[in-house]
């Protein structure tokens, strides 16, 4: 996912095959897999089965619902530490805001990056925020001393309400990219504003 590409063989944005229109992140997701780069991604977002249970707990699934999926007794006590469902340690980040008359809205995502590249690697972040959205990443630099080391970072997303018809929505996308000068590790960021009926 983090090493995928979103341009065609001419270096232009991919087209939606069915309509011929320019594709968006909702069409291509993280993009097309780049097998060579996927073999040496630099950073990964590692997950365990416990992370998925936390995700389900924070998505308001009951212990019984989760047990049907996992075939194990679910313990949601860890989930509160994870914060909210958006904190699943996954490369993509999606913020959905119900406007409800609020002029400003914000959320955050916590991610843990694991260095699977060179020891003593330093990754610098570049943010291409969705239009009309303020995105901050802290820290802006991840300095790994060894392979296998894990470091956390926080992504804060802030936006303002937009005039939408009742039941309407507006979706915008951006990118968060970490680079050590040799590798780039990209995460799509999608922000949706929804106006309730």
PDB file of C-alpha atoms in Angstrom:
ATOM      1  CA  UNK A   1       0.000   0.000   0.000  1.00  0.00           C
ATOM      2  CA  UNK A   2       2.623   2.536   1.025  1.00  0.00           C
ATOM      3  CA  UNK A   3       4.764   1.995  -2.062  1.00  0.00           C
ATOM      4  CA  UNK A   4       1.913   1.944  -4.616  1.00  0.00           C
ATOM      5  CA  UNK A   5       1.674   4.441  -7.471  1.00  0.00           C
ATOM      6  CA  UNK A   6      -1.301   6.477  -8.684  1.00  0.00           C
ATOM      7  CA  UNK A   7      -0.153   7.641 -12.115  1.00  0.00           C
ATOM      8  CA  UNK A   8      -0.344   5.906 -15.480  1.00  0.00           C
ATOM      9  CA  UNK A   9       2.562   5.002 -17.771  1.00  0.00           C
ATOM     10  CA  UNK A  10       2.638   8.601 -19.066  1.00  0.00           C
ATOM     11  CA  UNK A  11       3.036  10.002 -15.544  1.00  0.00           C
ATOM     12  CA  UNK A  12      -0.516  11.394 -15.543  1.00  0.00           C
ATOM     13  CA  UNK A  13      -3.327  10.729 -13.073  1.00  0.00           C
ATOM     14  CA  UNK A  14      -5.028   7.436 -13.844  1.00  0.00           C
ATOM     15  CA  UNK A  15      -8.410   7.542 -15.547  1.00  0.00           C
ATOM     16  CA  UNK A  16     -11.577   5.836 -14.403  1.00  0.00           C
ATOM     17  CA  UNK A  17     -12.000   3.111 -17.011  1.00  0.00           C
ATOM     18  CA  UNK A  18     -15.807   3.177 -16.886  1.00  0.00           C
ATOM     19  CA  UNK A  19     -16.247   6.946 -17.303  1.00  0.00           C
ATOM     20  CA  UNK A  20     -12.957   8.203 -18.751  1.00  0.00           C
ATOM     21  CA  UNK A  21     -12.811  10.825 -15.974  1.00  0.00           C
ATOM     22  CA  UNK A  22      -9.765  11.468 -13.822  1.00  0.00           C
ATOM     23  CA  UNK A  23      -9.642   8.922 -11.002  1.00  0.00           C
ATOM     24  CA  UNK A  24      -9.726   9.807  -7.327  1.00  0.00           C
ATOM     25  CA  UNK A  25      -8.576   7.971  -4.230  1.00  0.00           C
ATOM     26  CA  UNK A  26     -12.099   6.521  -4.046  1.00  0.00           C
ATOM     27  CA  UNK A  27     -11.410   4.800  -7.381  1.00  0.00           C
ATOM     28  CA  UNK A  28      -7.837   3.571  -6.928  1.00  0.00           C
ATOM     29  CA  UNK A  29      -7.433   3.409  -3.136  1.00  0.00           C
ATOM     30  CA  UNK A  30      -3.724   3.476  -2.311  1.00  0.00           C
ATOM     31  CA  UNK A  31      -2.905   2.841  -5.985  1.00  0.00           C
ATOM     32  CA  UNK A  32      -1.323   0.068  -8.039  1.00  0.00           C
ATOM     33  CA  UNK A  33       1.139  -2.245  -6.361  1.00  0.00           C
ATOM     34  CA  UNK A  34       4.786  -1.609  -7.281  1.00  0.00           C
ATOM     35  CA  UNK A  35       6.275  -5.099  -6.620  1.00  0.00           C
ATOM     36  CA  UNK A  36       9.925  -4.003  -6.605  1.00  0.00           C
ATOM     37  CA  UNK A  37       9.331  -1.170  -4.117  1.00  0.00           C
ATOM     38  CA  UNK A  38       7.033  -3.392  -2.036  1.00  0.00           C
ATOM     39  CA  UNK A  39      10.015  -5.690  -1.404  1.00  0.00           C
ATOM     40  CA  UNK A  40      11.873  -2.809   0.315  1.00  0.00           C
ATOM     41  CA  UNK A  41       9.192  -0.499   1.767  1.00  0.00           C
ATOM     42  CA  UNK A  42      11.366   1.141   4.447  1.00  0.00           C
ATOM     43  CA  UNK A  43       8.529   1.510   6.963  1.00  0.00           C
ATOM     44  CA  UNK A  44       5.524  -0.664   7.671  1.00  0.00           C
ATOM     45  CA  UNK A  45       2.385  -0.294   9.777  1.00  0.00           C
ATOM     46  CA  UNK A  46       2.402  -3.517  11.767  1.00  0.00           C
ATOM     47  CA  UNK A  47      -0.867  -4.981  13.088  1.00  0.00           C
ATOM     48  CA  UNK A  48      -1.832  -7.835  15.374  1.00  0.00           C
ATOM     49  CA  UNK A  49      -5.160  -9.588  15.871  1.00  0.00           C
ATOM     50  CA  UNK A  50      -5.556  -7.541  19.094  1.00  0.00           C
ATOM     51  CA  UNK A  51      -5.477  -4.333  17.028  1.00  0.00           C
ATOM     52  CA  UNK A  52      -8.405  -5.608  14.960  1.00  0.00           C
ATOM     53  CA  UNK A  53     -10.349  -6.498  18.119  1.00  0.00           C
ATOM     54  CA  UNK A  54      -9.737  -2.941  19.424  1.00  0.00           C
ATOM     55  CA  UNK A  55     -10.984  -1.627  16.080  1.00  0.00           C
ATOM     56  CA  UNK A  56     -14.189  -3.669  16.338  1.00  0.00           C
ATOM     57  CA  UNK A  57     -14.700  -2.624  19.975  1.00  0.00           C
ATOM     58  CA  UNK A  58     -14.268   1.037  19.048  1.00  0.00           C
ATOM     59  CA  UNK A  59     -16.666   0.533  16.132  1.00  0.00           C
ATOM     60  CA  UNK A  60     -19.367  -0.359  18.698  1.00  0.00           C
ATOM     61  CA  UNK A  61     -19.441  -4.089  18.023  1.00  0.00           C
ATOM     62  CA  UNK A  62     -20.575  -6.073  21.041  1.00  0.00           C
ATOM     63  CA  UNK A  63     -18.417  -8.765  22.646  1.00  0.00           C
ATOM     64  CA  UNK A  64     -20.831 -11.347  21.184  1.00  0.00           C
ATOM     65  CA  UNK A  65     -20.488  -9.873  17.661  1.00  0.00           C
ATOM     66  CA  UNK A  66     -16.702  -9.941  17.940  1.00  0.00           C
ATOM     67  CA  UNK A  67     -16.686 -13.509  19.253  1.00  0.00           C
ATOM     68  CA  UNK A  68     -18.593 -14.622  16.134  1.00  0.00           C
ATOM     69  CA  UNK A  69     -15.767 -13.228  13.987  1.00  0.00           C
ATOM     70  CA  UNK A  70     -12.742 -14.161  16.122  1.00  0.00           C
ATOM     71  CA  UNK A  71     -14.093 -17.358  17.723  1.00  0.00           C
ATOM     72  CA  UNK A  72     -12.546 -16.132  20.991  1.00  0.00           C
ATOM     73  CA  UNK A  73     -13.864 -14.235  23.975  1.00  0.00           C
ATOM     74  CA  UNK A  74     -13.452 -10.532  23.221  1.00  0.00           C
ATOM     75  CA  UNK A  75     -11.899  -8.158  25.742  1.00  0.00           C
ATOM     76  CA  UNK A  76     -12.664  -4.517  24.931  1.00  0.00           C
ATOM     77  CA  UNK A  77     -10.783  -3.074  27.920  1.00  0.00           C
ATOM     78  CA  UNK A  78      -7.690  -2.421  25.743  1.00  0.00           C
ATOM     79  CA  UNK A  79      -9.769  -0.585  23.146  1.00  0.00           C
ATOM     80  CA  UNK A  80     -10.147   2.567  25.234  1.00  0.00           C
ATOM     81  CA  UNK A  81      -6.360   3.033  25.093  1.00  0.00           C
ATOM     82  CA  UNK A  82      -6.532   2.836  21.287  1.00  0.00           C
ATOM     83  CA  UNK A  83      -8.843   5.869  21.386  1.00  0.00           C
ATOM     84  CA  UNK A  84     -11.194   5.439  18.442  1.00  0.00           C
ATOM     85  CA  UNK A  85     -11.691   3.221  15.401  1.00  0.00           C
ATOM     86  CA  UNK A  86      -9.585   5.583  13.246  1.00  0.00           C
ATOM     87  CA  UNK A  87      -6.521   4.639  15.281  1.00  0.00           C
ATOM     88  CA  UNK A  88      -6.252   1.190  13.706  1.00  0.00           C
ATOM     89  CA  UNK A  89      -2.556   1.109  12.770  1.00  0.00           C
ATOM     90  CA  UNK A  90      -3.269   1.072   9.040  1.00  0.00           C
ATOM     91  CA  UNK A  91      -1.582   3.207   6.366  1.00  0.00           C
ATOM     92  CA  UNK A  92      -4.721   4.972   5.125  1.00  0.00           C
ATOM     93  CA  UNK A  93      -6.588   7.502   7.248  1.00  0.00           C
ATOM     94  CA  UNK A  94     -10.233   8.485   6.826  1.00  0.00           C
ATOM     95  CA  UNK A  95     -12.003  11.253   8.749  1.00  0.00           C
ATOM     96  CA  UNK A  96     -15.775  11.540   8.415  1.00  0.00           C
ATOM     97  CA  UNK A  97     -17.329  14.625   9.978  1.00  0.00           C
ATOM     98  CA  UNK A  98     -21.065  15.025  10.582  1.00  0.00           C
ATOM     99  CA  UNK A  99     -21.490  18.800  10.449  1.00  0.00           C
ATOM    100  CA  UNK A 100     -24.507  19.268  12.790  1.00  0.00           C
ATOM    101  CA  UNK A 101     -24.056  23.063  12.653  1.00  0.00           C
ATOM    102  CA  UNK A 102     -20.505  23.017  14.014  1.00  0.00           C
ATOM    103  CA  UNK A 103     -18.276  25.565  12.231  1.00  0.00           C
ATOM    104  CA  UNK A 104     -15.003  23.730  13.036  1.00  0.00           C
ATOM    105  CA  UNK A 105     -14.297  20.034  13.342  1.00  0.00           C
ATOM    106  CA  UNK A 106     -11.154  18.062  14.145  1.00  0.00           C
ATOM    107  CA  UNK A 107      -9.850  14.594  14.846  1.00  0.00           C
ATOM    108  CA  UNK A 108      -6.531  12.852  15.162  1.00  0.00           C
ATOM    109  CA  UNK A 109      -4.880   9.599  14.188  1.00  0.00           C
ATOM    110  CA  UNK A 110      -2.070   7.839  16.019  1.00  0.00           C
ATOM    111  CA  UNK A 111       0.185   5.581  13.983  1.00  0.00           C
ATOM    112  CA  UNK A 112       3.184   3.408  14.774  1.00  0.00           C
ATOM    113  CA  UNK A 113       5.764   3.006  12.016  1.00  0.00           C
ATOM    114  CA  UNK A 114       8.168   0.065  12.127  1.00  0.00           C
ATOM    115  CA  UNK A 115      11.526   0.440  10.397  1.00  0.00           C
ATOM    116  CA  UNK A 116      12.182  -2.551   8.125  1.00  0.00           C
ATOM    117  CA  UNK A 117      14.850  -0.676   6.150  1.00  0.00           C
ATOM    118  CA  UNK A 118      18.336   0.447   7.105  1.00  0.00           C
ATOM    119  CA  UNK A 119      19.486   1.111  10.659  1.00  0.00           C
ATOM    120  CA  UNK A 120      20.085   4.792  11.433  1.00  0.00           C
ATOM    121  CA  UNK A 121      17.388   5.917   8.985  1.00  0.00           C
ATOM    122  CA  UNK A 122      15.783   9.343   9.273  1.00  0.00           C
ATOM    123  CA  UNK A 123      12.389   9.911   7.662  1.00  0.00           C
ATOM    124  CA  UNK A 124      11.018  13.399   7.037  1.00  0.00           C
ATOM    125  CA  UNK A 125       7.286  13.944   6.517  1.00  0.00           C
ATOM    126  CA  UNK A 126       5.681  15.829   3.634  1.00  0.00           C
ATOM    127  CA  UNK A 127       1.976  16.597   3.800  1.00  0.00           C
ATOM    128  CA  UNK A 128      -0.251  17.303   0.823  1.00  0.00           C
ATOM    129  CA  UNK A 129      -3.472  18.137   2.676  1.00  0.00           C
ATOM    130  CA  UNK A 130      -6.929  17.770   1.183  1.00  0.00           C
ATOM    131  CA  UNK A 131      -8.160  21.127  -0.140  1.00  0.00           C
ATOM    132  CA  UNK A 132      -9.535  23.288   2.673  1.00  0.00           C
ATOM    133  CA  UNK A 133      -8.161  21.015   5.409  1.00  0.00           C
ATOM    134  CA  UNK A 134      -5.329  21.713   7.861  1.00  0.00           C
ATOM    135  CA  UNK A 135      -3.157  18.669   8.555  1.00  0.00           C
ATOM    136  CA  UNK A 136      -0.288  18.589  11.043  1.00  0.00           C
ATOM    137  CA  UNK A 137       2.019  15.667  11.765  1.00  0.00           C
ATOM    138  CA  UNK A 138       4.072  15.435  14.977  1.00  0.00           C
ATOM    139  CA  UNK A 139       6.891  14.729  15.055  1.00  0.00           C
ATOM    140  CA  UNK A 140       7.841  15.803  11.535  1.00  0.00           C
ATOM    141  CA  UNK A 141      10.932  13.608  11.629  1.00  0.00           C
ATOM    142  CA  UNK A 142      11.306   9.938  12.617  1.00  0.00           C
ATOM    143  CA  UNK A 143      14.885   8.915  13.489  1.00  0.00           C
ATOM    144  CA  UNK A 144      15.327   5.145  13.687  1.00  0.00           C
ATOM    145  CA  UNK A 145      18.488   3.758  15.289  1.00  0.00           C
ATOM    146  CA  UNK A 146      17.898   0.150  14.307  1.00  0.00           C
ATOM    147  CA  UNK A 147      15.907  -2.128  12.024  1.00  0.00           C
ATOM    148  CA  UNK A 148      12.724  -3.302  13.741  1.00  0.00           C
ATOM    149  CA  UNK A 149      12.430  -0.156  15.871  1.00  0.00           C
ATOM    150  CA  UNK A 150       8.922   1.296  16.239  1.00  0.00           C
ATOM    151  CA  UNK A 151       8.150   5.029  16.499  1.00  0.00           C
ATOM    152  CA  UNK A 152       4.788   6.745  16.945  1.00  0.00           C
ATOM    153  CA  UNK A 153       3.468   9.842  15.242  1.00  0.00           C
ATOM    154  CA  UNK A 154       0.251  11.823  15.482  1.00  0.00           C
ATOM    155  CA  UNK A 155      -1.752  13.254  12.590  1.00  0.00           C
ATOM    156  CA  UNK A 156      -4.177  16.066  13.437  1.00  0.00           C
ATOM    157  CA  UNK A 157      -6.910  16.956  10.928  1.00  0.00           C
ATOM    158  CA  UNK A 158      -8.866  20.216  11.207  1.00  0.00           C
ATOM    159  CA  UNK A 159     -11.523  21.504   8.848  1.00  0.00           C
ATOM    160  CA  UNK A 160     -14.351  24.002   8.637  1.00  0.00           C
ATOM    161  CA  UNK A 161     -17.964  23.295   7.803  1.00  0.00           C
ATOM    162  CA  UNK A 162     -18.978  23.594   4.183  1.00  0.00           C
ATOM    163  CA  UNK A 163     -22.397  24.548   2.836  1.00  0.00           C
ATOM    164  CA  UNK A 164     -24.023  21.313   1.762  1.00  0.00           C
ATOM    165  CA  UNK A 165     -27.586  20.339   0.926  1.00  0.00           C
ATOM    166  CA  UNK A 166     -29.336  18.158   3.526  1.00  0.00           C
ATOM    167  CA  UNK A 167     -28.037  14.610   3.076  1.00  0.00           C
ATOM    168  CA  UNK A 168     -25.153  15.894   0.955  1.00  0.00           C
ATOM    169  CA  UNK A 169     -21.479  15.181   1.351  1.00  0.00           C
ATOM    170  CA  UNK A 170     -18.111  16.404   0.150  1.00  0.00           C
ATOM    171  CA  UNK A 171     -15.004  14.226  -0.026  1.00  0.00           C
ATOM    172  CA  UNK A 172     -11.443  15.450  -0.490  1.00  0.00           C
ATOM    173  CA  UNK A 173      -8.181  13.533  -0.416  1.00  0.00           C
ATOM    174  CA  UNK A 174      -4.544  14.222   0.311  1.00  0.00           C
ATOM    175  CA  UNK A 175      -1.320  12.396   1.107  1.00  0.00           C
ATOM    176  CA  UNK A 176       1.118  11.988   3.954  1.00  0.00           C
ATOM    177  CA  UNK A 177       4.543  10.854   2.775  1.00  0.00           C
ATOM    178  CA  UNK A 178       7.594   9.864   4.801  1.00  0.00           C
ATOM    179  CA  UNK A 179      10.943   9.780   2.981  1.00  0.00           C
ATOM    180  CA  UNK A 180      14.499   8.910   3.972  1.00  0.00           C
ATOM    181  CA  UNK A 181      15.839  10.115   0.605  1.00  0.00           C
ATOM    182  CA  UNK A 182      15.926   6.538  -0.710  1.00  0.00           C
ATOM    183  CA  UNK A 183      12.383   5.324  -0.042  1.00  0.00           C
ATOM    184  CA  UNK A 184       8.984   7.007   0.087  1.00  0.00           C
ATOM    185  CA  UNK A 185       6.200   5.685   2.301  1.00  0.00           C
ATOM    186  CA  UNK A 186       2.842   7.177   1.339  1.00  0.00           C
ATOM    187  CA  UNK A 187      -0.505   7.144   3.142  1.00  0.00           C
ATOM    188  CA  UNK A 188      -3.755   8.401   1.622  1.00  0.00           C
ATOM    189  CA  UNK A 189      -5.781  10.764   3.797  1.00  0.00           C
ATOM    190  CA  UNK A 190      -9.492  11.176   3.012  1.00  0.00           C
ATOM    191  CA  UNK A 191     -11.760  13.760   4.649  1.00  0.00           C
ATOM    192  CA  UNK A 192     -15.531  13.622   4.176  1.00  0.00           C
ATOM    193  CA  UNK A 193     -18.000  16.243   5.371  1.00  0.00           C
ATOM    194  CA  UNK A 194     -21.614  15.111   5.679  1.00  0.00           C
ATOM    195  CA  UNK A 195     -24.694  17.226   6.181  1.00  0.00           C
ATOM    196  CA  UNK A 196     -27.395  15.344   8.073  1.00  0.00           C
ATOM    197  CA  UNK A 197     -30.941  15.257   6.698  1.00  0.00           C
TER     198      UNK A 197
END
